[in-house]
Coordinates of C-alpha atoms in Angstrom, one line a residue:
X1 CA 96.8 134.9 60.8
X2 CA 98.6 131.7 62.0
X3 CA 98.8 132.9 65.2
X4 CA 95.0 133.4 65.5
X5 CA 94.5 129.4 64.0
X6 CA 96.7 128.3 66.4
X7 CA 95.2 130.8 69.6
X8 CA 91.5 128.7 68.6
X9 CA 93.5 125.3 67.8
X10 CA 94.6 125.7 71.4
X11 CA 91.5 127.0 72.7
X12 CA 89.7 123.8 70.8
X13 CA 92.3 121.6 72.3
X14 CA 92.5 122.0 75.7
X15 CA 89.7 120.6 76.9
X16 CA 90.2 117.7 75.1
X17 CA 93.0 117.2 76.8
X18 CA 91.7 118.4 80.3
X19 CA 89.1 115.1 79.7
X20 CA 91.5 112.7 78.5
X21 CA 93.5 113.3 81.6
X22 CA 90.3 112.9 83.6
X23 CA 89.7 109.5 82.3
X24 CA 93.3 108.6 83.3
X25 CA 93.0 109.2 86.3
X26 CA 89.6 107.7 86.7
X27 CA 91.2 104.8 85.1
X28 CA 94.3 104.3 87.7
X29 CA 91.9 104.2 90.8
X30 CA 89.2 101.4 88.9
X31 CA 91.7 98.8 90.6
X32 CA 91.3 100.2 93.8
X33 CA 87.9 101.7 93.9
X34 CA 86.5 98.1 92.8
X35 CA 88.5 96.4 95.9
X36 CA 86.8 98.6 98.2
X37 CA 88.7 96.8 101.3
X38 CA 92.3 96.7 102.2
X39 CA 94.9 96.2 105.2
X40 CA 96.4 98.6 107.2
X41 CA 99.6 98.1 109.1
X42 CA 101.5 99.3 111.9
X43 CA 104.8 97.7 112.4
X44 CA 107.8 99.4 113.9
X45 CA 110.3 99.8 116.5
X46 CA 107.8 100.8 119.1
X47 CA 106.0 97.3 118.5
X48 CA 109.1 96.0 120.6
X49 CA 108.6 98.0 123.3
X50 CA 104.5 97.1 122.9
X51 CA 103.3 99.9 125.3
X52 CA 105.9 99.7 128.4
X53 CA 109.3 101.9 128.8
X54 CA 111.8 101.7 131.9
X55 CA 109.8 98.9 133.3
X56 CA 106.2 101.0 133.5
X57 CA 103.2 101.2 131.2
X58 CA 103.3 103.8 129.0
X59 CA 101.5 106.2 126.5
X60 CA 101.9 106.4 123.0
X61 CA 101.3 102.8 120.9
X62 CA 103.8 104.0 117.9
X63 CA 104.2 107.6 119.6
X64 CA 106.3 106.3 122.2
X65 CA 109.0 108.4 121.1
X66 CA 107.3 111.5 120.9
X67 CA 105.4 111.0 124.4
X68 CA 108.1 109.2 126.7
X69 CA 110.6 111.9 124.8
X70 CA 113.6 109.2 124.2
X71 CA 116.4 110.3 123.2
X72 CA 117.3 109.0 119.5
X73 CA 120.6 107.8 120.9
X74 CA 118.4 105.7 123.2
X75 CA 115.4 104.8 121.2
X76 CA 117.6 103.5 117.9
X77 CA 119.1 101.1 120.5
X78 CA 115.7 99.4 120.5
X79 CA 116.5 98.0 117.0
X80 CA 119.5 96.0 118.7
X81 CA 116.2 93.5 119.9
X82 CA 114.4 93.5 116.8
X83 CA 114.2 90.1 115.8
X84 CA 111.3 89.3 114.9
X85 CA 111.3 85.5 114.6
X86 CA 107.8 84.9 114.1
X87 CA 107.7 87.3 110.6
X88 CA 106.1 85.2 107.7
X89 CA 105.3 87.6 104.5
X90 CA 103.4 84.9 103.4
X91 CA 101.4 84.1 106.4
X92 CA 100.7 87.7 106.4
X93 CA 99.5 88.3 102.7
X94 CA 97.2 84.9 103.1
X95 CA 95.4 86.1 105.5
X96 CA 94.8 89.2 103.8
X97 CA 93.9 87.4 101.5
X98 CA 91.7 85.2 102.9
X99 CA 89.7 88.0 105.1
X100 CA 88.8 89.6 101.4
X101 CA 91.3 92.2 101.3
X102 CA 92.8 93.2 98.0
X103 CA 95.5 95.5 98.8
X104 CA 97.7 95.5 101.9
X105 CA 99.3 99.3 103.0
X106 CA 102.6 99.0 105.3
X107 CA 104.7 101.4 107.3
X108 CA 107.6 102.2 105.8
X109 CA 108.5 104.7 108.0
X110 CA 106.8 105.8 110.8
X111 CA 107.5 109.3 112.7
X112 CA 110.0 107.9 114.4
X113 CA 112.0 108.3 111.1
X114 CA 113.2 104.3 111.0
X115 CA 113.1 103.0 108.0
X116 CA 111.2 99.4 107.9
X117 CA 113.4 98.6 104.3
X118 CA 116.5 98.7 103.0
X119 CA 117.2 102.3 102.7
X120 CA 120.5 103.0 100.7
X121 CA 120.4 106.9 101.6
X122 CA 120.2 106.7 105.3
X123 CA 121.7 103.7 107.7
X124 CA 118.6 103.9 110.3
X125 CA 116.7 101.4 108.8
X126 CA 116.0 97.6 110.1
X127 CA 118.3 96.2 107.7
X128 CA 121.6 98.0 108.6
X129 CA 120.7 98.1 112.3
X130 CA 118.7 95.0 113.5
X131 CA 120.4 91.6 114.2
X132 CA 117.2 90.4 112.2
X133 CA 119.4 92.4 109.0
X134 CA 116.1 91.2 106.5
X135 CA 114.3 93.5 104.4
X136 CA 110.3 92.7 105.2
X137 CA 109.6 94.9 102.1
X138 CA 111.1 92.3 99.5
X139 CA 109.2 89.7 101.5
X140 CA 105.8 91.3 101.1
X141 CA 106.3 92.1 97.6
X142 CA 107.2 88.6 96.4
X143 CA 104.3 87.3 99.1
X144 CA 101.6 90.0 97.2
X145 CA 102.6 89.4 93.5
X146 CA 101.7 85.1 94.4
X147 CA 99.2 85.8 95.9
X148 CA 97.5 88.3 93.7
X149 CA 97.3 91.5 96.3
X150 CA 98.4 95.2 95.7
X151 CA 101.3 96.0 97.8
X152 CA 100.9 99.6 99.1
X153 CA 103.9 102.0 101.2
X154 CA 102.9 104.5 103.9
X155 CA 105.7 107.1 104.5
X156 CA 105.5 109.6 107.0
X157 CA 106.4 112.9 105.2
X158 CA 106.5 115.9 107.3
X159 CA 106.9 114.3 111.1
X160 CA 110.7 112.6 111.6
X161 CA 112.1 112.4 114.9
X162 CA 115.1 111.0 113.8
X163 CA 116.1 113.8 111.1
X164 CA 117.1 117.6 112.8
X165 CA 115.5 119.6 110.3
X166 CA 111.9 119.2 110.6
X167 CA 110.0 121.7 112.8
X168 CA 106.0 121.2 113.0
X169 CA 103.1 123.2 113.5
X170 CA 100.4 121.2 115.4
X171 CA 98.6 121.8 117.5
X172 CA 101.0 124.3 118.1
X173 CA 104.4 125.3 117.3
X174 CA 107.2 122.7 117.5
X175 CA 104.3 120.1 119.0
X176 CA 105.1 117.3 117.2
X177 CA 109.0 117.6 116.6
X178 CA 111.5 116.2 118.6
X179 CA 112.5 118.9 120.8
X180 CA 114.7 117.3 123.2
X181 CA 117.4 116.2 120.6
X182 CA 116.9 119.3 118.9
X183 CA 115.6 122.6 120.8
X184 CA 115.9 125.0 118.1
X185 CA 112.6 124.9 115.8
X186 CA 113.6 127.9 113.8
X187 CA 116.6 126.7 113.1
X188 CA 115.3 123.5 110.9
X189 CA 115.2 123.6 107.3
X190 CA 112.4 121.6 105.9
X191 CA 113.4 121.7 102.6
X192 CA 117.3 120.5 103.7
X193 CA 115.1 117.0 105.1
X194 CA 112.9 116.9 101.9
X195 CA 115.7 116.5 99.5
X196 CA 118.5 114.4 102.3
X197 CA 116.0 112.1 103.3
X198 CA 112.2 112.1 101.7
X199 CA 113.0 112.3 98.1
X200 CA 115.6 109.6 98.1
X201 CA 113.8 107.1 100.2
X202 CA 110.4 107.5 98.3
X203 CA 112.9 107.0 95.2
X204 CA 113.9 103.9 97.1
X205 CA 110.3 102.4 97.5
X206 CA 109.4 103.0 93.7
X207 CA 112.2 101.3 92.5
X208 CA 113.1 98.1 94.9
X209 CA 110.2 96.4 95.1
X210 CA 108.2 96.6 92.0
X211 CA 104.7 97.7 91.0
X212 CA 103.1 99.5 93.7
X213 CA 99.4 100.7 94.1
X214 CA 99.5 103.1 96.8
X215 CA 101.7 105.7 98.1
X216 CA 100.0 106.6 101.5
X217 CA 101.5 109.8 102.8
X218 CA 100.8 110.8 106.4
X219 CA 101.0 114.4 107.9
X220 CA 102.5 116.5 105.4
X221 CA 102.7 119.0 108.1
X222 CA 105.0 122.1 106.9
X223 CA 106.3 120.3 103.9
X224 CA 106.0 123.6 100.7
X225 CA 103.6 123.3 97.9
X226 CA 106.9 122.9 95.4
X227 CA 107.9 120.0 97.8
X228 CA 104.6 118.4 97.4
X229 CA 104.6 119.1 93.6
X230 CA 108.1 117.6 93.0
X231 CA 107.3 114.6 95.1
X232 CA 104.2 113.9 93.0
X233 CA 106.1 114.6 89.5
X234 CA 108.6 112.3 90.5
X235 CA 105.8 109.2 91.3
X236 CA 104.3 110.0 88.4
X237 CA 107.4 109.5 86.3
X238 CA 108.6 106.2 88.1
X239 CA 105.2 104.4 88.5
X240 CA 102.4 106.3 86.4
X241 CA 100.0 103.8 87.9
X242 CA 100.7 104.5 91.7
X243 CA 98.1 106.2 93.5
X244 CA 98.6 108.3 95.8
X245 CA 96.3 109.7 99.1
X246 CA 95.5 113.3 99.7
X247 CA 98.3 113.5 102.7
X248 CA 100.9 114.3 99.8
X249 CA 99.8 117.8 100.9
X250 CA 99.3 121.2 99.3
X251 CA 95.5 120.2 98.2
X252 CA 97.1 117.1 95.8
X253 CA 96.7 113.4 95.9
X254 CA 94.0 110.8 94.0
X255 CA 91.8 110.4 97.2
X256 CA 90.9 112.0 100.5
X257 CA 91.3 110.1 104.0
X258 CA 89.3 109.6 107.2
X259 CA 91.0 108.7 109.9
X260 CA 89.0 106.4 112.5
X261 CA 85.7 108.4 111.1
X262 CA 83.4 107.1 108.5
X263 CA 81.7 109.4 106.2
X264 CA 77.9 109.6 107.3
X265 CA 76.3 110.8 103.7
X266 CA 77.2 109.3 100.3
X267 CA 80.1 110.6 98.8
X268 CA 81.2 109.9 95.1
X269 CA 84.4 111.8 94.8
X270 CA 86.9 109.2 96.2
X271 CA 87.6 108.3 99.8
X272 CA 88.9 106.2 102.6
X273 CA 88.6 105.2 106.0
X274 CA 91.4 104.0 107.8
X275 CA 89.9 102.2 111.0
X276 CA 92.0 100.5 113.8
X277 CA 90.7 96.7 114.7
X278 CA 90.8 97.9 118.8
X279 CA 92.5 101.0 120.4
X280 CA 95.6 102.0 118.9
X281 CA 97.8 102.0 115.2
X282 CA 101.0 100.3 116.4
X283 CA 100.7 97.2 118.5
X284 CA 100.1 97.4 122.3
X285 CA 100.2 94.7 124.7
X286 CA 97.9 96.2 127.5
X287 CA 95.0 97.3 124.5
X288 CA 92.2 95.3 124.9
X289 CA 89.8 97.4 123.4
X290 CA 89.0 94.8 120.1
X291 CA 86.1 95.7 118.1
X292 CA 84.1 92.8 117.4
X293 CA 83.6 91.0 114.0
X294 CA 80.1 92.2 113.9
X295 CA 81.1 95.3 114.4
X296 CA 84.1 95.5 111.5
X297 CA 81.9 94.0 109.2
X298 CA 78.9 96.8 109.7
X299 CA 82.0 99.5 109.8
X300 CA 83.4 97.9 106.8
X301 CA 79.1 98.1 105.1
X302 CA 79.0 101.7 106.5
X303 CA 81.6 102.8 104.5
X304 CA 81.1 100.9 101.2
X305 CA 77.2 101.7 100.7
X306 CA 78.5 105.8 101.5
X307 CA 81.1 105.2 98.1
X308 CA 83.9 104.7 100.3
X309 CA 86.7 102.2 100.8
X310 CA 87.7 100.5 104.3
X311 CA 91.4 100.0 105.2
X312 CA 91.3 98.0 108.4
X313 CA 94.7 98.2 110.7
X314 CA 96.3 95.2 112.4
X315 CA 99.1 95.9 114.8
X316 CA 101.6 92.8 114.1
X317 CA 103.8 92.2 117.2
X318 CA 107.7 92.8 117.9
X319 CA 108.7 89.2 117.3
X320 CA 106.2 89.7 114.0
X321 CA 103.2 87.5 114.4
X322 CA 99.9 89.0 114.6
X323 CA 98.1 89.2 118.1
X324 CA 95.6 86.4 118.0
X325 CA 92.6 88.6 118.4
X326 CA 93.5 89.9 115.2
X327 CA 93.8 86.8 113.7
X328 CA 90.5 85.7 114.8
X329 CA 88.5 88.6 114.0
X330 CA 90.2 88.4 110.1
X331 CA 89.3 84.5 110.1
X332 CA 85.4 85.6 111.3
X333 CA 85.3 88.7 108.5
X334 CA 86.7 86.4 105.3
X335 CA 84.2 83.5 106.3
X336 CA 81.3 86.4 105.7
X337 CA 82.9 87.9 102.9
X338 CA 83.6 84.7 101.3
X339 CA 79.1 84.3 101.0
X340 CA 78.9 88.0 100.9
X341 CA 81.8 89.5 99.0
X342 CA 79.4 90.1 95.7
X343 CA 77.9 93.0 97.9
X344 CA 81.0 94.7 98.6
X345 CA 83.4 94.7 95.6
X346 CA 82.5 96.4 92.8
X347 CA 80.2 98.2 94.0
X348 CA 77.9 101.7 94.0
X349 CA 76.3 103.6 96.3
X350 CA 72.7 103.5 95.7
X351 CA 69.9 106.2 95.9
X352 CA 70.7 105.8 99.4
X353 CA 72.9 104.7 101.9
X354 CA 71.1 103.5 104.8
X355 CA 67.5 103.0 106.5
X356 CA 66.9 103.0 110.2
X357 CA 65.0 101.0 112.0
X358 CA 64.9 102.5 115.4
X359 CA 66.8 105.4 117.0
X360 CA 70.8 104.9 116.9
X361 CA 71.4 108.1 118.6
X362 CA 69.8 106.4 121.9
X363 CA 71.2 102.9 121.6
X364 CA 73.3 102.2 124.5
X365 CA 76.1 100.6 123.6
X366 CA 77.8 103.4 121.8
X367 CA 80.8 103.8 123.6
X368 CA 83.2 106.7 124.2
X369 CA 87.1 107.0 123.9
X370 CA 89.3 108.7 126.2
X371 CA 90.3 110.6 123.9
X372 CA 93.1 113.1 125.6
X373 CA 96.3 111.7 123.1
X374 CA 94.6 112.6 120.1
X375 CA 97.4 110.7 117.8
X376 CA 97.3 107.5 119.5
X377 CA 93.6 107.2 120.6
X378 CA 91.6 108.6 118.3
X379 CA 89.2 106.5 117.4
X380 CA 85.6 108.3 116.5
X381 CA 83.8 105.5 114.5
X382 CA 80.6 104.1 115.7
X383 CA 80.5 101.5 118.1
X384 CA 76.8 100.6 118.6
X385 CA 75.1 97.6 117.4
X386 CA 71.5 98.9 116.7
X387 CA 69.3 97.1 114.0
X388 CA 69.6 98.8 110.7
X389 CA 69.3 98.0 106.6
X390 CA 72.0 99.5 104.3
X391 CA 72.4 99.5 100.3
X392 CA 74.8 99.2 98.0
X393 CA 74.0 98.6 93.9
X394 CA 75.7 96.6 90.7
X395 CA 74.4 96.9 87.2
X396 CA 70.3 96.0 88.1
X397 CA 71.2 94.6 91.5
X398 CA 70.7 96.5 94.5
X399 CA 72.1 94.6 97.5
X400 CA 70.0 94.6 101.0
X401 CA 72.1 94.6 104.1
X402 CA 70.1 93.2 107.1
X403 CA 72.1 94.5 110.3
X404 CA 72.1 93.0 113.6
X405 CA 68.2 92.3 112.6
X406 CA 66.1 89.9 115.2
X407 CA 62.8 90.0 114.0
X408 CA 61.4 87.5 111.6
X409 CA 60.1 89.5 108.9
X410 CA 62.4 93.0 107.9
X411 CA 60.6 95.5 105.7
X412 CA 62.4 97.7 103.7
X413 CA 60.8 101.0 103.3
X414 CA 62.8 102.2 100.3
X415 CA 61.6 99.1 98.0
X416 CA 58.4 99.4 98.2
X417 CA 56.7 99.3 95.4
X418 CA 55.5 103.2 96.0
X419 CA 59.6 104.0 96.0
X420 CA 60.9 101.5 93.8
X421 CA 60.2 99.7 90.2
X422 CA 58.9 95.9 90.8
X423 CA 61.4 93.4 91.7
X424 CA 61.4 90.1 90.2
X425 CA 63.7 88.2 92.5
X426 CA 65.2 88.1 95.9
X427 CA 67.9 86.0 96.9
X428 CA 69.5 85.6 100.4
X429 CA 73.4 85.2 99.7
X430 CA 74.7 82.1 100.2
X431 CA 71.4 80.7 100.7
X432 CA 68.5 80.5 98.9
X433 CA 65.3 82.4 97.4
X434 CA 63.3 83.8 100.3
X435 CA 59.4 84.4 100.8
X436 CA 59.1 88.0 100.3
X437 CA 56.1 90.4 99.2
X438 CA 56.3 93.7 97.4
X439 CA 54.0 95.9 98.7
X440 CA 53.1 99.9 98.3
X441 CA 55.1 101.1 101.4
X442 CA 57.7 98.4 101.7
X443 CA 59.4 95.2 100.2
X444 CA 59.0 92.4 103.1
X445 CA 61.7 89.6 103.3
X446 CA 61.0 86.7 105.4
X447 CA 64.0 86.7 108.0
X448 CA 66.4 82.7 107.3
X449 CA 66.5 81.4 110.8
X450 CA 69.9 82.0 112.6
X451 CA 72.6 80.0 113.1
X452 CA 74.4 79.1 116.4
X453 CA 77.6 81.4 115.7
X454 CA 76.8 83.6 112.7
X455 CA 77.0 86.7 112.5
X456 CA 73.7 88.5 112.2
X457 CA 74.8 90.6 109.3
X458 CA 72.5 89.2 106.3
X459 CA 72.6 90.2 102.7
X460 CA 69.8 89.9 100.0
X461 CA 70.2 90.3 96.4
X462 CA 67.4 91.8 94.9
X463 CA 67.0 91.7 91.2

């Protein structure tokens, strides 16, 4: 009989429990679901070399290893001109900061298996092997905790050139392991590198720097579903609170990841876009292919108003300044998100994501990557500039997104009065109440006038 009570006490209980847990989870990624924008970097040994080797250009941005296939004998001697002068962990988090970014994501180690911190467990890191001997990671963490942004570790987990036991799989066999150190793919243990050199190092970053919102794993590759299990019991116990993205592996993590795609229908389970600001991850000397700020800022509306967030990637240099470019373009996207922020943070997807306003399949600046190093230049998000509205929603708010409009009046189909309940007010952020009229098959907004270097990227709050 007390077996039986306690078979439908446990039958009562579980899902209970099952919801509880739901809401915990739900209630970790508020933080980072209400930032909805973040920064992405890519700093490393191959930002030294900055796209040349032996005196030639050469392929690969932070896959310089893998594609010029350097020795490790001869690559780790790059870290013998790391000094990287220019580094200011608190020049770097402001302007984060000041470009509206809440959380900030950093390489900790890159396939090349260096590790960018102070790693006790293995010597081939930038503290025990550059003349530069600092730990950037300490830096960032006591710049972010001033300055009130979420520090965030990337870790590659199943690519390591550096380590001999890590055979991969893609695209084929062995074709992204470092074969010309060590030839023998079936000879490398997996687990041996798991438990020598991943489990002690992401040890390392949960417990040396403090509080951290984001473990952002990247190609998980051959690691076991134990592997990626142990890993994730292990973050769980040290930081509760971390996050962690869908590249653990073995169908686990908080959130999925796009990489240089943006989702093109709403999507309300979560999900990220990580986007570089021009060609490549890693900095590169001879890419010049910068996105402009009007373009970011639509990428970065593309992805909100579809439920997503936008992790935007800087390449900082060897001597560890950003490139100017970059420095511009975050200057030009924090002077619009300082007006338009309101319509980002915080925010829903509404009934719908976007309304055209002509045909973007035909527009002619959508531009096309060579796209034959699929790791290094891989960049498939839009790159037109095409006139178009997009939504996102707060509490009664919905919030208008006016594209790269040029006509005087824009009419919104989806708020007409036909579609939509009447609206009492609409306000142009940063500005002032517009002339507008709500009428049976659209809302119409009287267009502000522009002004000489703004970017035509307009936001109305309707109430």
């Amino acid at each position: 009989m007390k077996r039986k009570s306690l078979i439908i006490l446990m039958a009562f209980m579980l899902p209970l429990l099952v919801v509880a847990q739901t809401k915990q989870e739900a209630s970790k990624l508020q933080w980072w679901q209400d930032a909805r924008f973040g920064l992405f970097l890519h700093w490393g040994l191959y930002s030294v070399p900055a796209g040349d080797w032996n005196g030639h250009r050469a392929k690969g941005n932070e896959y310089l290893m893998l594609y010029q296939k350097i020795p490790l004998k001869v690559y780790g001697k790059i870290a013998e001109r790391f000094d990287p002068v220019k580094f200011n962990a608190d020049e770097w988090v402001k302007m984060a900061k000041n470009a509206g970014m809440k959380y900030i994501v950093i390489t900790t180690k890159h396939h090349d298996g260096f590790a960018m911190f102070n790693s006790p467990s293995s010597n081939y890191n930038v503290v025990k092997m550059s003349p530069w001997g600092k730990d950037p990671m300490k830096l960032l963490a006591a710049a972010c905790k001033k300055y009130g942004i979420k520090l965030c570790f990337y870790y590659s987990l199943g690519r390591d050139w550096q380590d001999p036991d890590v055979p991969t799989d893609w695209p084929t066999k062995g074709g992204r392991s470092n074969t010309w150190d060590y030839p023998n793919e079936d000879k490398k243990d997996i687990t041996k590198y798991f438990e020598r050199k991943v489990m002690p190092q992401v040890r390392e970053l949960l417990t040396q720097y403090g509080p951290i919102g984001i473990l952002w794993f990247d190609t998980p590759e051959l690691i076991k579903p134990e592997e990626s299990k142990e890993l994730l019991a292990m973050i769980h116990k040290l930081q509760p609170n971390c996050i962690v993205n869908s590249r653990i592996g073995n169908g686990l993590g908080d959130y999925k990841v796009l990489e240089q795609k943006i989702a093109t229908t709403i999507d309300l389970n979560p999900w990220e876009s990580c986007v570089t600001m021009n060609g490549g991850w890693g900095y590169n000397k001879h890419d010049t292919a910068w996105k402009s700020p009007e373009l970011l800022i639509r990428q970065l509306i593309e992805t909100v108003s579809s439920g997503g967030n936008y992790l935007l990637n800087v390449g900082p240099m060897g001597n560890g300044a950003f490139p100017q470019p970059a420095i511009q373009r975050l200057a030009a996207i924090g002077k619009w998100m300082h007006v338009n922020g309101q319509a980002i943070y915080d925010t829903k997807p509404w009934k719908i994501a976007a309304e055209s306003l002509g045909d973007a399949a035909s527009d002619k600046n959508v531009t096309k990557v060579d796209n034959t190093m699929v790791d290094a230049l891989n960049d498939a998000t839009p790159k037109g500039i095409f006139p178009e509205i997009r939504f996102t929603a707060k509490g009664d708010n919905v919030y208008v997104f006016a594209n790269s409009i040029h006509t005087p009046v824009l009419q919104v189909k989806a708020l007409g009065s036909s579609n939509f309940r009447k609206i009492k007010k609409v306000k142009l952020l940063g500005g002032h109440c517009l002339k507008w009229k709500q009428e049976a098959g659209f809302l119409q907004i009287k267009m502000p006038k522009k002004k000489a270097g703004h970017i035509n990227v307009y936001v109305f709050k309707v109430d």
